[in-house]
Amino acid sequence: MADFSVDRTLDARGLSCPMPSVKTALALEQMDMGQVLEILTDDPVSKKDLPVWAQSTGNELLGIKEEASTIKIYLKKA
Amino acid sequence: MNELVKNKGVTIVLFSGEMDKAIASFVIATAAASMGMQVNIFFTFWGLNVIKKEGGLIKGQNWMQKMLNMMNYGHAKKLALSKMNMAGMGPAMMKIMMTQKKVPSLQEFIKMAHALGVKFYPCEMSMSVMGLKQEDFIDECKEVIGAVSYLSIAKDSNINLFI
């Protein structure tokens, strides 16, 4: 994973499908082009769904990290 | 909106008036809206219950409409399950189970979908058969449309669902 700084963190832990994607869309809407959003989730589906969401909306997936039960997903607004 | 999502849309015909089917529709609607797709929901027949305002047991012009609306009373907070309704125990238990998993309630889904730009269209023909007026529906519903208008929206959508 390349170096980048996180501009905003979205805590979506505890939420189930489709809320992490909805919250991600709403959070990115308020951010500027090129900024990085960190999404925290414990929903296993989000690990698959959010990269697909990023691809279909044209936003860049920078990486996925797993720490204990928390999945951290990094998206760059495009 | 970027090139990838341009001209893509989802149109759902919500014919059923049950909580489970309505929630399934709104999960798809909000997920699609989050992907930048234009989402339209055409509420017809029993599906009109999902967007009815609370209250007003007796609606309609003649005794048959009044009887139908009384027996078919419902709104987003009061809908049956399509399976295991158990005289209302099913939906109550389902609501508890969904709250535990932090799944939004149907009312929350409706508000969220509206905020995400999902368009709600009540069906004109069902409304006239049942004797319902636009003021019987929640404010999120803007336009009452007919089958031709629905089809003109549906033909421009690449995902069309009948639920």
PDB file of C-alpha atoms in Angstrom:
ATOM      1  CA  MET A   1       0.000   0.000   0.000  1.00  0.00           C
ATOM      2  CA  ALA A   2       1.482   3.337  -1.072  1.00  0.00           C
ATOM      3  CA  ASP A   3       1.855   6.251   1.302  1.00  0.00           C
ATOM      4  CA  PHE A   4      -1.097   8.540   1.735  1.00  0.00           C
ATOM      5  CA  SER A   5      -2.690  10.585   4.472  1.00  0.00           C
ATOM      6  CA  VAL A   6      -6.244  10.072   5.612  1.00  0.00           C
ATOM      7  CA  ASP A   7      -8.455  13.165   5.307  1.00  0.00           C
ATOM      8  CA  ARG A   8     -11.554  11.737   6.922  1.00  0.00           C
ATOM      9  CA  THR A   9     -12.569   8.611   8.829  1.00  0.00           C
ATOM     10  CA  LEU A  10     -16.008   7.056   8.610  1.00  0.00           C
ATOM     11  CA  ASP A  11     -16.886   4.702  11.425  1.00  0.00           C
ATOM     12  CA  ALA A  12     -19.408   2.296   9.951  1.00  0.00           C
ATOM     13  CA  ARG A  13     -18.851  -0.448  12.509  1.00  0.00           C
ATOM     14  CA  GLY A  14     -21.991  -2.259  13.561  1.00  0.00           C
ATOM     15  CA  LEU A  15     -23.860  -1.284  10.415  1.00  0.00           C
ATOM     16  CA  SER A  16     -25.053  -3.866   7.932  1.00  0.00           C
ATOM     17  CA  CYS A  17     -25.640  -3.872   4.188  1.00  0.00           C
ATOM     18  CA  PRO A  18     -26.331  -1.468   2.454  1.00  0.00           C
ATOM     19  CA  MET A  19     -25.472   1.162   5.094  1.00  0.00           C
ATOM     20  CA  PRO A  20     -21.658   1.133   4.734  1.00  0.00           C
ATOM     21  CA  SER A  21     -21.985   1.912   0.998  1.00  0.00           C
ATOM     22  CA  VAL A  22     -24.660   4.548   1.598  1.00  0.00           C
ATOM     23  CA  LYS A  23     -22.600   6.235   4.338  1.00  0.00           C
ATOM     24  CA  THR A  24     -19.501   6.066   2.145  1.00  0.00           C
ATOM     25  CA  ALA A  25     -21.340   7.764  -0.719  1.00  0.00           C
ATOM     26  CA  LEU A  26     -22.609  10.501   1.610  1.00  0.00           C
ATOM     27  CA  ALA A  27     -19.165  11.030   3.176  1.00  0.00           C
ATOM     28  CA  LEU A  28     -17.357  11.229  -0.182  1.00  0.00           C
ATOM     29  CA  GLU A  29     -19.942  13.685  -1.447  1.00  0.00           C
ATOM     30  CA  GLN A  30     -18.730  16.197   1.154  1.00  0.00           C
ATOM     31  CA  MET A  31     -15.059  15.676   0.341  1.00  0.00           C
ATOM     32  CA  ASP A  32     -12.804  17.179  -2.305  1.00  0.00           C
ATOM     33  CA  MET A  33     -11.257  15.460  -5.306  1.00  0.00           C
ATOM     34  CA  GLY A  34      -8.113  13.531  -4.374  1.00  0.00           C
ATOM     35  CA  GLN A  35      -8.918  13.350  -0.662  1.00  0.00           C
ATOM     36  CA  VAL A  36      -8.719  10.003   1.116  1.00  0.00           C
ATOM     37  CA  LEU A  37     -11.542   8.448   3.114  1.00  0.00           C
ATOM     38  CA  GLU A  38     -10.881   5.734   5.669  1.00  0.00           C
ATOM     39  CA  ILE A  39     -13.881   3.477   6.297  1.00  0.00           C
ATOM     40  CA  LEU A  40     -14.003   1.315   9.411  1.00  0.00           C
ATOM     41  CA  THR A  41     -16.371  -1.610   9.170  1.00  0.00           C
ATOM     42  CA  ASP A  42     -16.927  -4.983  10.799  1.00  0.00           C
ATOM     43  CA  ASP A  43     -19.343  -6.154   8.137  1.00  0.00           C
ATOM     44  CA  PRO A  44     -17.632  -8.954   6.165  1.00  0.00           C
ATOM     45  CA  VAL A  45     -19.770  -8.160   3.103  1.00  0.00           C
ATOM     46  CA  SER A  46     -18.319  -4.633   2.954  1.00  0.00           C
ATOM     47  CA  LYS A  47     -14.886  -6.077   2.263  1.00  0.00           C
ATOM     48  CA  LYS A  48     -16.281  -7.278  -1.067  1.00  0.00           C
ATOM     49  CA  ASP A  49     -18.939  -4.636  -1.629  1.00  0.00           C
ATOM     50  CA  LEU A  50     -16.956  -1.447  -1.057  1.00  0.00           C
ATOM     51  CA  PRO A  51     -14.233  -2.260  -3.648  1.00  0.00           C
ATOM     52  CA  VAL A  52     -17.050  -3.003  -6.145  1.00  0.00           C
ATOM     53  CA  TRP A  53     -18.768   0.233  -5.096  1.00  0.00           C
ATOM     54  CA  ALA A  54     -15.509   2.146  -5.689  1.00  0.00           C
ATOM     55  CA  GLN A  55     -15.063   0.570  -9.091  1.00  0.00           C
ATOM     56  CA  SER A  56     -18.558   1.311 -10.291  1.00  0.00           C
ATOM     57  CA  THR A  57     -18.496   4.898  -9.055  1.00  0.00           C
ATOM     58  CA  GLY A  58     -15.008   5.520 -10.458  1.00  0.00           C
ATOM     59  CA  ASN A  59     -13.345   6.167  -7.087  1.00  0.00           C
ATOM     60  CA  GLU A  60      -9.943   4.675  -6.388  1.00  0.00           C
ATOM     61  CA  LEU A  61      -9.424   1.852  -3.900  1.00  0.00           C
ATOM     62  CA  LEU A  62      -6.097   2.471  -2.184  1.00  0.00           C
ATOM     63  CA  GLY A  63      -6.080  -0.552   0.065  1.00  0.00           C
ATOM     64  CA  ILE A  64      -7.716  -2.769   2.642  1.00  0.00           C
ATOM     65  CA  LYS A  65      -6.305  -3.526   6.087  1.00  0.00           C
ATOM     66  CA  GLU A  66      -7.674  -5.937   8.647  1.00  0.00           C
ATOM     67  CA  GLU A  67      -7.086  -5.385  12.336  1.00  0.00           C
ATOM     68  CA  ALA A  68      -8.836  -7.852  14.619  1.00  0.00           C
ATOM     69  CA  SER A  69     -12.534  -7.629  13.722  1.00  0.00           C
ATOM     70  CA  THR A  70     -12.220  -4.200  12.084  1.00  0.00           C
ATOM     71  CA  ILE A  71     -11.736  -3.910   8.352  1.00  0.00           C
ATOM     72  CA  LYS A  72     -10.196  -0.616   7.200  1.00  0.00           C
ATOM     73  CA  ILE A  73     -10.857   0.409   3.631  1.00  0.00           C
ATOM     74  CA  TYR A  74      -9.132   3.383   1.998  1.00  0.00           C
ATOM     75  CA  LEU A  75     -10.778   5.184  -0.907  1.00  0.00           C
ATOM     76  CA  LYS A  76      -9.525   8.168  -2.865  1.00  0.00           C
ATOM     77  CA  LYS A  77     -12.190  10.442  -4.275  1.00  0.00           C
ATOM     78  CA  ALA A  78     -11.987  10.738  -8.054  1.00  0.00           C
TER      79      ALA A  78
ATOM     80  CA  MET B   1     -21.762  12.063 -11.958  1.00  0.00           C
ATOM     81  CA  ASN B   2     -18.930  10.387 -13.845  1.00  0.00           C
ATOM     82  CA  GLU B   3     -18.972   8.503 -17.172  1.00  0.00           C
ATOM     83  CA  LEU B   4     -19.207   5.048 -15.612  1.00  0.00           C
ATOM     84  CA  VAL B   5     -22.578   5.594 -14.041  1.00  0.00           C
ATOM     85  CA  LYS B   6     -24.116   7.899 -16.611  1.00  0.00           C
ATOM     86  CA  ASN B   7     -27.477   6.863 -18.035  1.00  0.00           C
ATOM     87  CA  LYS B   8     -27.842   3.928 -15.712  1.00  0.00           C
ATOM     88  CA  GLY B   9     -30.912   3.573 -13.620  1.00  0.00           C
ATOM     89  CA  VAL B  10     -33.004   1.255 -11.508  1.00  0.00           C
ATOM     90  CA  THR B  11     -36.773   1.198 -11.633  1.00  0.00           C
ATOM     91  CA  ILE B  12     -38.657  -0.876  -9.110  1.00  0.00           C
ATOM     92  CA  VAL B  13     -42.360  -1.664  -9.284  1.00  0.00           C
ATOM     93  CA  LEU B  14     -43.387  -2.211  -5.692  1.00  0.00           C
ATOM     94  CA  PHE B  15     -46.660  -4.104  -6.019  1.00  0.00           C
ATOM     95  CA  SER B  16     -46.531  -5.858  -2.636  1.00  0.00           C
ATOM     96  CA  GLY B  17     -47.575  -4.246   0.608  1.00  0.00           C
ATOM     97  CA  GLU B  18     -45.577  -6.412   2.990  1.00  0.00           C
ATOM     98  CA  MET B  19     -42.778  -5.159   5.226  1.00  0.00           C
ATOM     99  CA  ASP B  20     -40.191  -7.731   4.113  1.00  0.00           C
ATOM    100  CA  LYS B  21     -40.700  -7.055   0.419  1.00  0.00           C
ATOM    101  CA  ALA B  22     -40.721  -3.292   0.972  1.00  0.00           C
ATOM    102  CA  ILE B  23     -37.454  -3.429   2.928  1.00  0.00           C
ATOM    103  CA  ALA B  24     -35.857  -5.593   0.218  1.00  0.00           C
ATOM    104  CA  SER B  25     -36.882  -2.938  -2.337  1.00  0.00           C
ATOM    105  CA  PHE B  26     -35.435  -0.125  -0.257  1.00  0.00           C
ATOM    106  CA  VAL B  27     -32.135  -1.980   0.376  1.00  0.00           C
ATOM    107  CA  ILE B  28     -31.692  -2.236  -3.398  1.00  0.00           C
ATOM    108  CA  ALA B  29     -32.902   1.338  -3.949  1.00  0.00           C
ATOM    109  CA  THR B  30     -30.528   2.925  -1.406  1.00  0.00           C
ATOM    110  CA  ALA B  31     -27.556   0.783  -2.499  1.00  0.00           C
ATOM    111  CA  ALA B  32     -28.154   1.740  -6.143  1.00  0.00           C
ATOM    112  CA  ALA B  33     -28.552   5.405  -5.238  1.00  0.00           C
ATOM    113  CA  SER B  34     -25.251   5.232  -3.311  1.00  0.00           C
ATOM    114  CA  MET B  35     -23.644   4.014  -6.563  1.00  0.00           C
ATOM    115  CA  GLY B  36     -24.861   7.144  -8.291  1.00  0.00           C
ATOM    116  CA  MET B  37     -27.690   5.460 -10.198  1.00  0.00           C
ATOM    117  CA  GLN B  38     -31.020   7.177 -10.720  1.00  0.00           C
ATOM    118  CA  VAL B  39     -33.598   5.148  -8.799  1.00  0.00           C
ATOM    119  CA  ASN B  40     -37.361   5.275  -9.294  1.00  0.00           C
ATOM    120  CA  ILE B  41     -39.968   3.351  -7.337  1.00  0.00           C
ATOM    121  CA  PHE B  42     -43.434   2.962  -8.810  1.00  0.00           C
ATOM    122  CA  PHE B  43     -45.846   2.079  -5.983  1.00  0.00           C
ATOM    123  CA  THR B  44     -48.870   0.216  -7.206  1.00  0.00           C
ATOM    124  CA  PHE B  45     -51.781  -1.682  -5.698  1.00  0.00           C
ATOM    125  CA  TRP B  46     -50.896  -3.191  -2.294  1.00  0.00           C
ATOM    126  CA  GLY B  47     -47.535  -1.418  -2.518  1.00  0.00           C
ATOM    127  CA  LEU B  48     -49.339   1.895  -1.961  1.00  0.00           C
ATOM    128  CA  ASN B  49     -49.570   0.979   1.742  1.00  0.00           C
ATOM    129  CA  VAL B  50     -45.815   1.525   2.059  1.00  0.00           C
ATOM    130  CA  ILE B  51     -46.182   5.247   1.284  1.00  0.00           C
ATOM    131  CA  LYS B  52     -49.512   5.906   3.010  1.00  0.00           C
ATOM    132  CA  LYS B  53     -49.637   8.457   5.807  1.00  0.00           C
ATOM    133  CA  GLU B  54     -50.500   7.213   9.276  1.00  0.00           C
ATOM    134  CA  GLY B  55     -54.125   7.513  10.353  1.00  0.00           C
ATOM    135  CA  GLY B  56     -57.389   7.882   8.494  1.00  0.00           C
ATOM    136  CA  LEU B  57     -59.023   4.477   8.706  1.00  0.00           C
ATOM    137  CA  ILE B  58     -61.916   5.251   6.399  1.00  0.00           C
ATOM    138  CA  LYS B  59     -60.985   6.538   2.976  1.00  0.00           C
ATOM    139  CA  GLY B  60     -62.730   6.447  -0.362  1.00  0.00           C
ATOM    140  CA  GLN B  61     -65.968   7.580  -1.920  1.00  0.00           C
ATOM    141  CA  ASN B  62     -68.255   4.526  -1.841  1.00  0.00           C
ATOM    142  CA  TRP B  63     -68.887   1.739   0.689  1.00  0.00           C
ATOM    143  CA  MET B  64     -66.718  -0.783  -1.173  1.00  0.00           C
ATOM    144  CA  GLN B  65     -63.703   1.536  -1.237  1.00  0.00           C
ATOM    145  CA  LYS B  66     -64.294   2.438   2.410  1.00  0.00           C
ATOM    146  CA  MET B  67     -64.473  -1.223   3.386  1.00  0.00           C
ATOM    147  CA  LEU B  68     -61.364  -2.079   1.348  1.00  0.00           C
ATOM    148  CA  ASN B  69     -59.320   0.752   2.864  1.00  0.00           C
ATOM    149  CA  MET B  70     -60.440  -0.150   6.365  1.00  0.00           C
ATOM    150  CA  MET B  71     -59.484  -3.809   5.930  1.00  0.00           C
ATOM    151  CA  ASN B  72     -56.287  -2.908   4.092  1.00  0.00           C
ATOM    152  CA  TYR B  73     -55.205  -0.267   6.643  1.00  0.00           C
ATOM    153  CA  GLY B  74     -51.442   0.094   6.762  1.00  0.00           C
ATOM    154  CA  HIS B  75     -48.472   2.428   6.519  1.00  0.00           C
ATOM    155  CA  ALA B  76     -44.682   2.071   6.751  1.00  0.00           C
ATOM    156  CA  LYS B  77     -44.847   1.314  10.491  1.00  0.00           C
ATOM    157  CA  LYS B  78     -47.736  -1.077  10.170  1.00  0.00           C
ATOM    158  CA  LEU B  79     -47.194  -3.712   7.524  1.00  0.00           C
ATOM    159  CA  ALA B  80     -47.468  -7.489   7.710  1.00  0.00           C
ATOM    160  CA  LEU B  81     -44.780 -10.022   6.803  1.00  0.00           C
ATOM    161  CA  SER B  82     -45.304 -12.127   3.666  1.00  0.00           C
ATOM    162  CA  LYS B  83     -44.420 -15.231   5.702  1.00  0.00           C
ATOM    163  CA  MET B  84     -44.798 -15.983   9.426  1.00  0.00           C
ATOM    164  CA  ASN B  85     -46.912 -12.930  10.144  1.00  0.00           C
ATOM    165  CA  MET B  86     -48.512 -14.686  13.148  1.00  0.00           C
ATOM    166  CA  ALA B  87     -51.131 -11.991  13.650  1.00  0.00           C
ATOM    167  CA  GLY B  88     -48.542  -9.225  13.922  1.00  0.00           C
ATOM    168  CA  MET B  89     -46.054 -11.049  16.159  1.00  0.00           C
ATOM    169  CA  GLY B  90     -43.819 -11.769  13.159  1.00  0.00           C
ATOM    170  CA  PRO B  91     -43.257  -8.128  12.169  1.00  0.00           C
ATOM    171  CA  ALA B  92     -42.708  -7.119  15.820  1.00  0.00           C
ATOM    172  CA  MET B  93     -40.032  -9.789  16.258  1.00  0.00           C
ATOM    173  CA  MET B  94     -38.481  -8.991  12.892  1.00  0.00           C
ATOM    174  CA  LYS B  95     -38.213  -5.315  13.879  1.00  0.00           C
ATOM    175  CA  ILE B  96     -36.372  -6.273  17.089  1.00  0.00           C
ATOM    176  CA  MET B  97     -34.025  -8.590  15.202  1.00  0.00           C
ATOM    177  CA  MET B  98     -33.295  -5.940  12.585  1.00  0.00           C
ATOM    178  CA  THR B  99     -32.649  -3.256  15.221  1.00  0.00           C
ATOM    179  CA  GLN B 100     -30.149  -5.600  16.889  1.00  0.00           C
ATOM    180  CA  LYS B 101     -28.276  -5.830  13.584  1.00  0.00           C
ATOM    181  CA  LYS B 102     -28.589  -2.061  13.080  1.00  0.00           C
ATOM    182  CA  VAL B 103     -30.623  -2.501   9.905  1.00  0.00           C
ATOM    183  CA  PRO B 104     -32.654   0.697   9.392  1.00  0.00           C
ATOM    184  CA  SER B 105     -36.415   0.526   9.849  1.00  0.00           C
ATOM    185  CA  LEU B 106     -38.673   0.961   6.830  1.00  0.00           C
ATOM    186  CA  GLN B 107     -39.409   4.599   7.799  1.00  0.00           C
ATOM    187  CA  GLU B 108     -35.673   5.276   8.061  1.00  0.00           C
ATOM    188  CA  PHE B 109     -35.122   3.622   4.682  1.00  0.00           C
ATOM    189  CA  ILE B 110     -37.823   5.814   3.118  1.00  0.00           C
ATOM    190  CA  LYS B 111     -36.260   9.015   4.490  1.00  0.00           C
ATOM    191  CA  MET B 112     -32.775   7.934   3.463  1.00  0.00           C
ATOM    192  CA  ALA B 113     -33.867   6.942  -0.046  1.00  0.00           C
ATOM    193  CA  HIS B 114     -35.581  10.304  -0.461  1.00  0.00           C
ATOM    194  CA  ALA B 115     -32.447  12.136   0.736  1.00  0.00           C
ATOM    195  CA  LEU B 116     -30.387  10.146  -1.781  1.00  0.00           C
ATOM    196  CA  GLY B 117     -32.642  11.325  -4.605  1.00  0.00           C
ATOM    197  CA  VAL B 118     -34.785   8.203  -5.093  1.00  0.00           C
ATOM    198  CA  LYS B 119     -38.037   9.203  -6.788  1.00  0.00           C
ATOM    199  CA  PHE B 120     -41.365   7.877  -5.510  1.00  0.00           C
ATOM    200  CA  TYR B 121     -44.291   7.554  -7.899  1.00  0.00           C
ATOM    201  CA  PRO B 122     -47.735   6.396  -6.740  1.00  0.00           C
ATOM    202  CA  CYS B 123     -49.827   4.646  -9.411  1.00  0.00           C
ATOM    203  CA  GLU B 124     -52.801   6.686 -10.540  1.00  0.00           C
ATOM    204  CA  MET B 125     -55.016   3.763 -11.564  1.00  0.00           C
ATOM    205  CA  SER B 126     -54.652   1.872  -8.249  1.00  0.00           C
ATOM    206  CA  MET B 127     -55.360   5.104  -6.404  1.00  0.00           C
ATOM    207  CA  SER B 128     -58.580   5.721  -8.305  1.00  0.00           C
ATOM    208  CA  VAL B 129     -59.764   2.120  -7.862  1.00  0.00           C
ATOM    209  CA  MET B 130     -59.145   2.330  -4.116  1.00  0.00           C
ATOM    210  CA  GLY B 131     -60.438   5.887  -3.833  1.00  0.00           C
ATOM    211  CA  LEU B 132     -57.132   7.313  -2.591  1.00  0.00           C
ATOM    212  CA  LYS B 133     -55.875  10.853  -3.114  1.00  0.00           C
ATOM    213  CA  GLN B 134     -52.382  12.284  -3.250  1.00  0.00           C
ATOM    214  CA  GLU B 135     -52.834  13.792   0.230  1.00  0.00           C
ATOM    215  CA  ASP B 136     -53.220  10.244   1.597  1.00  0.00           C
ATOM    216  CA  PHE B 137     -49.535   9.677   0.842  1.00  0.00           C
ATOM    217  CA  ILE B 138     -46.347  10.874   2.516  1.00  0.00           C
ATOM    218  CA  ASP B 139     -44.799  14.116   1.236  1.00  0.00           C
ATOM    219  CA  GLU B 140     -41.834  12.279  -0.328  1.00  0.00           C
ATOM    220  CA  CYS B 141     -44.170  11.273  -3.190  1.00  0.00           C
ATOM    221  CA  LYS B 142     -44.076  14.042  -5.704  1.00  0.00           C
ATOM    222  CA  GLU B 143     -45.839  12.903  -8.812  1.00  0.00           C
ATOM    223  CA  VAL B 144     -48.735  10.520  -9.423  1.00  0.00           C
ATOM    224  CA  ILE B 145     -48.157   8.705 -12.719  1.00  0.00           C
ATOM    225  CA  GLY B 146     -49.754   6.105 -14.977  1.00  0.00           C
ATOM    226  CA  ALA B 147     -48.520   2.995 -16.776  1.00  0.00           C
ATOM    227  CA  VAL B 148     -47.222   4.888 -19.819  1.00  0.00           C
ATOM    228  CA  SER B 149     -45.126   7.268 -17.716  1.00  0.00           C
ATOM    229  CA  TYR B 150     -43.839   4.325 -15.689  1.00  0.00           C
ATOM    230  CA  LEU B 151     -42.814   2.545 -18.906  1.00  0.00           C
ATOM    231  CA  SER B 152     -41.074   5.599 -20.275  1.00  0.00           C
ATOM    232  CA  ILE B 153     -38.982   5.688 -17.078  1.00  0.00           C
ATOM    233  CA  ALA B 154     -38.474   1.903 -17.117  1.00  0.00           C
ATOM    234  CA  LYS B 155     -37.216   1.795 -20.696  1.00  0.00           C
ATOM    235  CA  ASP B 156     -34.451   4.222 -19.778  1.00  0.00           C
ATOM    236  CA  SER B 157     -33.436   2.092 -16.782  1.00  0.00           C
ATOM    237  CA  ASN B 158     -31.185  -0.896 -17.232  1.00  0.00           C
ATOM    238  CA  ILE B 159     -32.361  -2.636 -14.085  1.00  0.00           C
ATOM    239  CA  ASN B 160     -36.105  -3.177 -13.732  1.00  0.00           C
ATOM    240  CA  LEU B 161     -37.589  -5.092 -10.854  1.00  0.00           C
ATOM    241  CA  PHE B 162     -41.137  -6.105  -9.964  1.00  0.00           C
ATOM    242  CA  ILE B 163     -41.456  -6.808  -6.272  1.00  0.00           C
TER     243      ILE B 163
END
